[in-house]
Tab-separated table of C-alpha atoms in Angstrom:
chain	number	residue	atom	x	y	z
Q	1	MET	CA	107.884	82.893	121.698
Q	2	ARG	CA	107.742	84.995	119.038
Q	3	LEU	CA	104.124	85.598	117.801
Q	4	LEU	CA	105.635	87.203	114.341
Q	5	ILE	CA	102.969	88.685	112.271
Q	6	CYS	CA	103.117	89.069	108.614
Q	7	ALA	CA	100.534	90.886	105.910
Q	8	PRO	CA	101.042	92.833	102.946
Q	9	ASP	CA	99.354	95.564	104.226
Q	10	ILE	CA	98.904	97.793	107.872
Q	11	PHE	CA	96.797	100.195	108.218
Q	12	GLU	CA	94.625	101.160	110.480
Q	13	GLY	CA	90.559	100.857	109.460
Q	14	ASP	CA	91.245	98.954	107.433
Q	15	ALA	CA	89.809	95.389	107.874
Q	16	VAL	CA	92.842	92.857	107.603
Q	17	GLY	CA	94.917	95.873	109.041
Q	18	ASN	CA	92.628	95.519	112.235
Q	19	HIS	CA	92.634	92.192	112.794
Q	20	CYS	CA	96.441	91.912	112.308
Q	21	LEU	CA	97.098	95.243	115.155
Q	22	GLY	CA	94.567	93.455	117.034
Q	23	LEU	CA	95.733	89.645	117.267
Q	24	ALA	CA	99.070	91.216	118.274
Q	25	ALA	CA	97.421	93.593	121.105
Q	26	MET	CA	95.932	90.616	122.532
Q	27	ALA	CA	99.307	88.868	122.326
Q	28	GLU	CA	100.643	91.196	124.355
Q	29	SER	CA	97.577	91.608	126.692
Q	30	ALA	CA	98.554	87.441	127.209
Q	31	GLY	CA	102.525	87.882	128.054
Q	32	TRP	CA	103.571	87.456	125.060
Q	33	GLU	CA	106.135	89.378	122.704
Q	34	SER	CA	103.826	90.048	118.706
Q	35	ARG	CA	106.359	91.821	116.190
Q	36	ALA	CA	103.677	92.599	112.777
Q	37	TYR	CA	105.244	92.957	109.466
Q	38	ALA	CA	103.743	94.380	105.841
Q	39	LYS	CA	105.406	95.749	102.883
Q	40	ASN	CA	102.940	99.236	103.228
Q	41	PHE	CA	101.714	100.227	106.441
Q	42	ASP	CA	101.663	104.132	108.622
Q	43	ALA	CA	105.508	104.723	109.855
Q	44	ALA	CA	103.345	106.029	112.747
Q	45	ILE	CA	102.470	102.166	114.324
Q	46	SER	CA	105.619	101.622	116.169
Q	47	ARG	CA	104.913	97.680	116.060
Q	48	VAL	CA	104.747	97.640	112.478
Q	49	ARG	CA	107.826	96.591	110.582
Q	50	PRO	CA	109.225	96.355	106.453
Q	51	ILE	CA	108.385	93.063	105.809
Q	52	GLU	CA	112.151	92.465	104.677
Q	53	THR	CA	113.117	92.238	107.944
Q	54	LEU	CA	111.395	88.882	108.558
Q	55	PHE	CA	113.173	87.453	106.920
Q	56	ALA	CA	116.361	88.349	108.569
Q	57	GLN	CA	114.466	88.009	112.230
Q	58	ALA	CA	112.382	84.773	112.266
Q	59	THR	CA	113.367	81.907	114.687
Q	60	SER	CA	112.532	77.744	114.754
Q	61	GLU	CA	110.951	78.920	118.367
Q	62	ASP	CA	108.707	81.313	116.435
Q	63	LEU	CA	105.076	81.218	115.533
Q	64	LEU	CA	104.305	82.732	112.396
Q	65	TYR	CA	100.910	84.324	111.197
Q	66	VAL	CA	100.511	84.922	108.316
Q	67	SER	CA	97.628	86.952	107.244
Q	68	TYR	CA	96.306	85.807	103.046
Q	69	SER	CA	93.445	87.140	100.117
Q	70	ILE	CA	95.373	88.244	97.807
Q	71	PHE	CA	98.572	87.131	95.363
Q	72	ALA	CA	101.094	87.067	97.457
Q	73	PRO	CA	104.917	87.427	95.627
Q	74	ASN	CA	107.088	86.497	98.511
Q	75	LEU	CA	104.974	83.437	99.888
Q	76	ASP	CA	107.156	80.927	97.892
Q	77	ARG	CA	110.158	82.304	101.162
Q	78	LEU	CA	107.650	82.988	103.878
Q	79	LEU	CA	107.144	79.019	104.027
Q	80	ALA	CA	110.578	78.491	103.426
Q	81	LEU	CA	110.889	79.843	106.915
Q	82	PRO	CA	111.754	77.791	110.320
Q	83	CYS	CA	109.153	78.496	112.219
Q	84	THR	CA	105.656	76.935	112.633
Q	85	LYS	CA	103.282	78.778	110.309
Q	86	ILE	CA	99.766	79.809	110.238
Q	87	CYS	CA	97.906	81.411	107.509
Q	88	TYR	CA	94.729	83.469	108.274
Q	89	TYR	CA	92.843	82.982	104.699
Q	90	HIS	CA	90.445	86.076	104.555
Q	91	GLY	CA	88.726	85.023	101.013
Q	92	ILE	CA	89.435	86.110	97.742
Q	93	THR	CA	86.912	88.465	96.115
Q	94	ASP	CA	86.084	86.550	92.621
Q	95	PRO	CA	88.039	88.379	89.506
Q	96	ALA	CA	84.967	88.897	87.511
Q	97	LEU	CA	83.615	91.916	89.959
Q	98	LEU	CA	86.721	93.622	89.791
Q	99	ARG	CA	87.283	93.771	86.137
Q	100	GLU	CA	85.205	96.716	84.505
Q	101	PHE	CA	86.554	99.388	87.489
Q	102	GLU	CA	89.923	97.613	88.858
Q	103	PRO	CA	91.925	95.432	86.675
Q	104	VAL	CA	95.076	95.251	88.595
Q	105	THR	CA	93.698	94.229	91.287
Q	106	ALA	CA	91.587	91.602	89.112
Q	107	ASP	CA	94.659	90.358	88.145
Q	108	LEU	CA	96.312	90.231	91.645
Q	109	CYS	CA	93.398	88.975	92.451
Q	110	GLU	CA	93.458	86.280	89.282
Q	111	GLN	CA	97.733	85.224	90.641
Q	112	ALA	CA	96.402	85.333	94.184
Q	113	PHE	CA	93.788	81.769	93.453
Q	114	LEU	CA	96.756	80.162	91.487
Q	115	GLN	CA	98.141	80.264	94.644
Q	116	LEU	CA	96.012	78.630	96.775
Q	117	PRO	CA	97.277	74.953	96.786
Q	118	LYS	CA	100.640	76.081	98.607
Q	119	LEU	CA	98.592	77.356	101.316
Q	120	ALA	CA	99.096	73.311	102.017
Q	121	GLY	CA	102.298	74.001	102.922
Q	122	PHE	CA	101.377	76.182	105.786
Q	123	ASP	CA	101.223	74.420	109.580
Q	124	LEU	CA	97.565	75.254	110.101
Q	125	ILE	CA	95.161	77.132	108.375
Q	126	VAL	CA	92.495	79.913	110.156
Q	127	THR	CA	89.224	81.913	107.651
Q	128	ASN	CA	86.786	83.776	108.998
Q	129	SER	CA	83.891	81.323	107.860
Q	130	LYS	CA	83.008	78.019	106.927
Q	131	HIS	CA	81.820	80.491	103.996
Q	132	VAL	CA	85.475	81.216	102.501
Q	133	ALA	CA	86.990	77.370	103.919
Q	134	GLN	CA	85.703	76.026	101.088
Q	135	ASP	CA	87.564	77.427	98.500
Q	136	LEU	CA	91.235	75.458	100.106
Q	137	ALA	CA	88.382	71.463	99.946
Q	138	PRO	CA	90.468	70.705	97.091
Q	139	TYR	CA	93.928	71.944	98.818
Q	140	VAL	CA	93.424	70.682	102.537
Q	141	ASP	CA	91.391	68.466	104.631
Q	142	ILE	CA	88.230	71.301	105.174
Q	143	ALA	CA	87.382	69.721	108.682
Q	144	SER	CA	91.211	70.643	109.773
Q	145	ILE	CA	90.218	74.471	109.288
Q	146	ALA	CA	90.118	76.483	112.233
Q	147	VAL	CA	87.371	79.352	111.796
Q	148	ILE	CA	88.017	82.764	114.178
Q	149	PRO	CA	86.286	85.749	112.776
Q	150	PRO	CA	88.441	88.159	111.469
Q	151	VAL	CA	87.069	90.662	114.951
Q	152	PHE	CA	88.062	91.374	118.237
Q	153	GLU	CA	85.817	92.655	121.369
Q	154	THR	CA	88.162	95.795	121.503
Q	155	LEU	CA	87.424	97.113	118.733
Q	156	PRO	CA	85.280	101.066	119.197
Q	157	THR	CA	81.844	98.913	117.846
Q	158	LEU	CA	82.402	96.292	119.524
Q	159	ALA	CA	83.967	97.074	123.046
Q	160	ASP	CA	80.599	98.666	124.545
Q	161	SER	CA	78.185	96.889	125.746
Q	162	ALA	CA	74.800	95.556	123.956
Q	163	ILE	CA	72.579	98.108	125.319
Q	164	ALA	CA	69.690	98.750	124.401
Q	165	ARG	CA	69.315	102.010	122.324
Q	166	PRO	CA	66.168	104.576	121.173
Q	167	ALA	CA	65.151	103.761	117.490
Q	168	PRO	CA	65.876	106.705	115.127
Q	169	GLU	CA	63.541	109.190	114.802
Q	170	LEU	CA	63.928	108.107	110.479
Q	171	PHE	CA	64.095	105.494	108.768
Q	172	ASN	CA	68.448	105.542	107.794
Q	173	MET	CA	69.832	102.772	105.569
Q	174	LEU	CA	73.790	102.166	106.845
Q	175	VAL	CA	75.886	100.705	103.366
Q	176	LEU	CA	79.561	101.048	105.469
Q	177	GLY	CA	83.036	99.601	103.498
Q	178	ARG	CA	84.735	100.886	101.063
Q	179	VAL	CA	82.733	102.049	98.313
Q	180	VAL	CA	84.168	99.792	95.240
Q	181	PRO	CA	82.307	97.547	92.614
Q	182	HIS	CA	81.830	94.205	93.661
Q	183	LYS	CA	80.295	95.792	96.442
Q	184	ARG	CA	77.626	96.598	94.415
Q	185	VAL	CA	76.467	100.327	95.846
Q	186	GLU	CA	74.262	101.493	93.385
Q	187	ASP	CA	71.962	98.071	94.302
Q	188	ALA	CA	71.417	99.674	97.795
Q	189	ILE	CA	70.467	102.665	96.510
Q	190	GLU	CA	68.303	100.860	94.083
Q	191	VAL	CA	66.798	99.443	96.772
Q	192	LEU	CA	66.608	103.230	98.060
Q	193	ALA	CA	64.189	104.472	95.513
Q	194	HIS	CA	62.467	101.369	95.544
Q	195	VAL	CA	61.405	101.904	99.540
Q	196	VAL	CA	60.893	105.676	98.612
Q	197	GLU	CA	58.920	104.694	96.014
Q	198	GLY	CA	56.565	102.492	98.801
Q	199	GLY	CA	55.636	105.202	100.996
Q	200	VAL	CA	59.269	105.132	103.071
Q	201	ASP	CA	60.896	108.680	104.299
Q	202	ALA	CA	63.709	106.771	104.062
Q	203	THR	CA	67.723	107.795	103.833
Q	204	MET	CA	71.163	105.960	102.902
Q	205	THR	CA	74.535	107.435	105.129
Q	206	ILE	CA	77.175	105.523	102.743
Q	207	VAL	CA	80.211	105.213	105.379
Q	208	GLY	CA	83.582	103.676	103.558
Q	209	SER	CA	86.884	104.962	101.866
Q	210	MET	CA	85.697	106.155	97.618
Q	211	PRO	CA	89.539	104.656	96.216
Q	212	ASN	CA	88.188	104.242	92.825
Q	213	TYR	CA	86.503	107.517	91.172
Q	214	ASP	CA	85.707	106.462	87.857
Q	215	TYR	CA	83.146	104.154	89.942
Q	216	SER	CA	82.217	107.333	92.761
Q	217	LYS	CA	80.970	108.836	89.787
Q	218	PHE	CA	79.176	106.314	88.666
Q	219	LEU	CA	77.010	106.028	92.030
Q	220	LEU	CA	76.663	109.234	92.414
Q	221	LYS	CA	74.854	109.416	89.033
Q	222	ARG	CA	73.269	106.323	89.453
Q	223	ALA	CA	71.636	108.280	92.772
Q	224	ARG	CA	70.858	111.428	90.519
Q	225	ALA	CA	69.169	109.452	87.918
Q	226	LEU	CA	66.866	107.925	90.569
Q	227	GLY	CA	65.823	110.844	92.001
Q	228	VAL	CA	67.551	110.024	95.258
Q	229	LEU	CA	70.355	111.818	95.059
Q	230	THR	CA	69.510	114.451	98.065
Q	231	ARG	CA	69.027	111.486	100.448
Q	232	ILE	CA	72.191	109.724	100.182
Q	233	ASP	CA	74.900	111.302	102.512
Q	234	PHE	CA	78.210	109.899	101.290
Q	235	THR	CA	80.716	110.212	104.328
Q	236	GLY	CA	83.966	108.726	103.349
Q	237	MET	CA	86.400	107.584	106.113
Q	238	VAL	CA	84.998	109.056	109.472
Q	239	ASP	CA	87.037	108.219	112.828
Q	240	ASP	CA	85.607	105.804	115.102
Q	241	ALA	CA	83.625	108.474	117.243
Q	242	ASP	CA	81.370	109.861	113.470
Q	243	LEU	CA	81.407	105.773	113.064
Q	244	LEU	CA	78.910	104.671	116.159
Q	245	SER	CA	76.565	108.157	115.920
Q	246	SER	CA	75.866	106.544	111.886
Q	247	TYR	CA	75.149	103.050	113.526
Q	248	ASP	CA	73.149	105.074	116.453
Q	249	ARG	CA	70.777	106.641	113.249
Q	250	ALA	CA	70.958	103.411	111.525
Q	251	SER	CA	67.678	101.409	111.324
Q	252	LEU	CA	69.093	98.772	109.341
Q	253	LEU	CA	72.400	98.024	107.955
Q	254	LEU	CA	71.770	97.303	104.018
Q	255	SER	CA	74.699	94.822	102.673
Q	256	MET	CA	73.993	93.915	98.776
Q	257	SER	CA	77.456	93.505	98.174
Q	258	ARG	CA	78.771	90.471	96.060
Q	259	HIS	CA	81.444	89.132	97.456
Q	260	GLU	CA	82.215	89.423	101.452
Q	261	GLY	CA	84.452	86.513	103.624
Q	262	PHE	CA	83.125	87.684	106.712
Q	263	CYS	CA	81.816	91.257	106.527
Q	264	ILE	CA	81.982	92.769	109.994
Q	265	PRO	CA	80.198	95.313	109.647
Q	266	ALA	CA	77.177	92.912	109.834
Q	267	LEU	CA	78.381	91.542	112.956
Q	268	GLU	CA	78.682	95.135	114.503
Q	269	ALA	CA	75.562	96.171	113.751
Q	270	MET	CA	73.812	93.237	114.911
Q	271	HIS	CA	75.901	93.772	118.389
Q	272	ARG	CA	74.022	97.050	118.650
Q	273	GLY	CA	70.234	95.165	118.131
Q	274	ILE	CA	70.327	96.674	114.486
Q	275	PRO	CA	68.242	94.156	111.900
Q	276	ALA	CA	70.970	93.344	108.717
Q	277	VAL	CA	70.098	92.555	105.336
Q	278	VAL	CA	72.272	91.046	103.009
Q	279	ARG	CA	73.246	88.546	99.838
Q	280	ALA	CA	73.040	85.046	99.662
Q	281	GLY	CA	75.890	83.373	98.019
Q	282	HIS	CA	78.673	84.601	100.050
Q	283	ALA	CA	79.876	85.039	104.263
Q	284	ALA	CA	77.956	87.433	105.099
Q	285	ALA	CA	74.247	84.931	105.027
Q	286	GLU	CA	76.885	83.191	107.645
Q	287	VAL	CA	77.257	85.777	109.679
Q	288	VAL	CA	73.908	86.759	110.089
Q	289	ASP	CA	71.816	83.517	109.745
Q	290	ASP	CA	68.364	83.500	110.864
Q	291	ALA	CA	68.763	87.047	113.205
Q	292	GLY	CA	68.731	89.089	109.778
Q	293	LEU	CA	67.575	88.825	106.354
Q	294	VAL	CA	69.258	87.029	103.197
Q	295	SER	CA	68.212	88.101	100.292
Q	296	ASP	CA	68.392	85.870	97.605
Q	297	THR	CA	71.123	86.084	93.782
Q	298	HIS	CA	67.895	86.117	91.937
Q	299	GLU	CA	66.117	88.820	94.363
Q	300	THR	CA	65.609	92.083	92.395
Q	301	ALA	CA	66.024	95.226	94.519
Q	302	GLU	CA	62.050	95.927	94.273
Q	303	GLN	CA	61.411	92.675	95.449
Q	304	ILE	CA	64.550	93.631	97.804
Q	305	ALA	CA	63.051	96.735	99.402
Q	306	ALA	CA	59.743	94.964	100.087
Q	307	ARG	CA	60.990	93.302	102.424
Q	308	ILE	CA	62.209	95.707	103.839
Q	309	ILE	CA	58.989	97.662	104.009
Q	310	ALA	CA	57.081	94.483	104.976
Q	311	LEU	CA	59.747	94.264	108.520
Q	312	ARG	CA	59.137	97.973	109.340
Q	313	ASN	CA	55.591	97.482	109.288
Q	314	ASP	CA	55.745	94.649	111.608
Q	315	ALA	CA	56.897	95.777	114.699
Q	316	SER	CA	56.863	92.231	116.573
Q	317	ARG	CA	58.819	91.056	114.210
Q	318	TRP	CA	61.741	93.821	113.928
Q	319	ASN	CA	61.493	92.979	117.812
Q	320	ALA	CA	62.368	90.101	117.307
Q	321	LEU	CA	65.091	90.452	114.858
Q	322	THR	CA	67.048	92.861	117.010
Q	323	GLN	CA	66.642	90.091	119.415
Q	324	ASN	CA	68.002	87.381	117.169
Q	325	ALA	CA	70.814	89.583	116.703
Q	326	ARG	CA	72.223	90.600	119.402
Q	327	GLU	CA	72.624	86.746	120.128
Q	328	ARG	CA	74.224	86.305	117.640
Q	329	ALA	CA	76.456	88.250	117.719
Q	330	GLY	CA	77.950	87.410	121.564
Q	331	LYS	CA	77.658	83.696	119.866
Q	332	LEU	CA	80.202	85.009	117.386
Q	333	LEU	CA	82.180	86.840	119.271
Q	334	GLN	CA	83.307	84.011	122.049
Q	335	LEU	CA	84.829	82.404	119.200
Q	336	THR	CA	87.561	85.429	118.665
Q	337	SER	CA	88.526	85.465	122.120
Q	338	TRP	CA	92.465	84.197	122.920
Q	339	ARG	CA	91.358	81.012	124.677
Q	340	HIS	CA	90.453	79.798	121.050
Q	341	TRP	CA	93.406	81.476	119.764
Q	342	LEU	CA	95.748	79.703	121.904
Q	343	GLU	CA	93.768	75.999	120.489
Q	344	VAL	CA	95.101	77.249	117.062
Q	345	PHE	CA	98.966	78.330	118.257
Q	346	ASP	CA	98.859	74.144	120.436
Q	347	ARG	CA	97.561	72.695	117.280
Q	348	ALA	CA	100.121	74.580	114.831
Q	349	ARG	CA	103.162	73.623	116.642
Q	350	ARG	CA	101.989	69.817	117.784
Q	351	GLY	CA	101.660	69.699	113.677
Q	352	THR	CA	97.316	68.611	114.251
Q	353	GLY	CA	96.343	71.491	110.739
Q	354	SER	CA	96.283	70.696	107.950
C-alpha cells in the first residue's frame, strides 16, 4: 500500500509543508512507499510531484492523505479518486482577520468555509486540535475525528532532548511565525512597550517571513511610535541553527495571534522549558493549557504585560511553569508517534471514521 500525500503547497520551513514531508519520511522509515503531491512546491525536493500526476497514479490500493486549510479547487476530483481517503484539517483563518491587508487570501478562506460540508466525504478526518474539530460539528460526528498534533519529533526544534538550559541574561520575548495580520504582531509590540514601562529592560525578537509589505511597514511605524523600535529585532526567515539560537535567547514565547489551528511555536517553546503566553479563543490555548499564560480575549496589552511582569518576579511560579511546560509538551508529542498514525490509517481502511 502506498501513502499519497497531497497539499496545495509543500515547502520546507512552512508548517503544512513540514508536516507533509515529515509524515512521508516517517512512513518511509516504517517501510511504506510514500509520494507527495502539490500544485506549488520546491523542485529540489525530489519526493514532491505535480498534483496533476496524482489523478493518473492513484489506485484503489492506495491511501490518500489530503492536507486542508484553504479553498481547494480540486477537492471534488480528490474525493472521486478510488482510494481510501483521509483529510487532515488544519482549520481555516477567519477572513475578517485578513481582509484589510490580505483580501485575496480572505476570499479564499471564505470559499474554504463553504467547502467544509464536502469534507464529510472522506473516510476519516484528522484535526490538529479539539478546538479546530468543532468547525466540522455541523457536518460530521465529532467523536469520529482523530486529533494528532501537526508536528514530528524529528523537527530540529523538537529532536533534541529537553535538557535544562541556563536562564537568558536579558529578558527577551520571542514572537515566532509568519508576520501576517491575523498574528496581531502589533499587539505583541504593544505588550513589549508596557513591559518596558513597568521597569523591565526587555527586548523582542520577531522571527518569521514578512510577505506583506504594507503590514510590515505598519508594524515598524507602530514600534517607532511606541518608542520600542530599537528594542526589536525583525529577523525575517532564519535557518534551523538561527531558530534554535532564538529559542536559547528567549525568556518566554509571546503569541498574540487571533487564530491558530495549533501553534507549533508554543509547543516548541514548552519542549525547551520556555513559558508561552497566548490568547484564548483558539487552539493555542488548548496547546498551552495550564503550562503557560492564557490571556482572555478581552485583556488589554497593558494587562497582559502586567501578568508577564508578575510571572517574571515570582521565581517559584516561573520554575513550576517551566516544569509544567516540559511535561505538557511531552504528552502532546506522544500523540504524534507512528503508532497513532497507523491506528488512523487502519480506521480509515475499515471505514470507521466520519
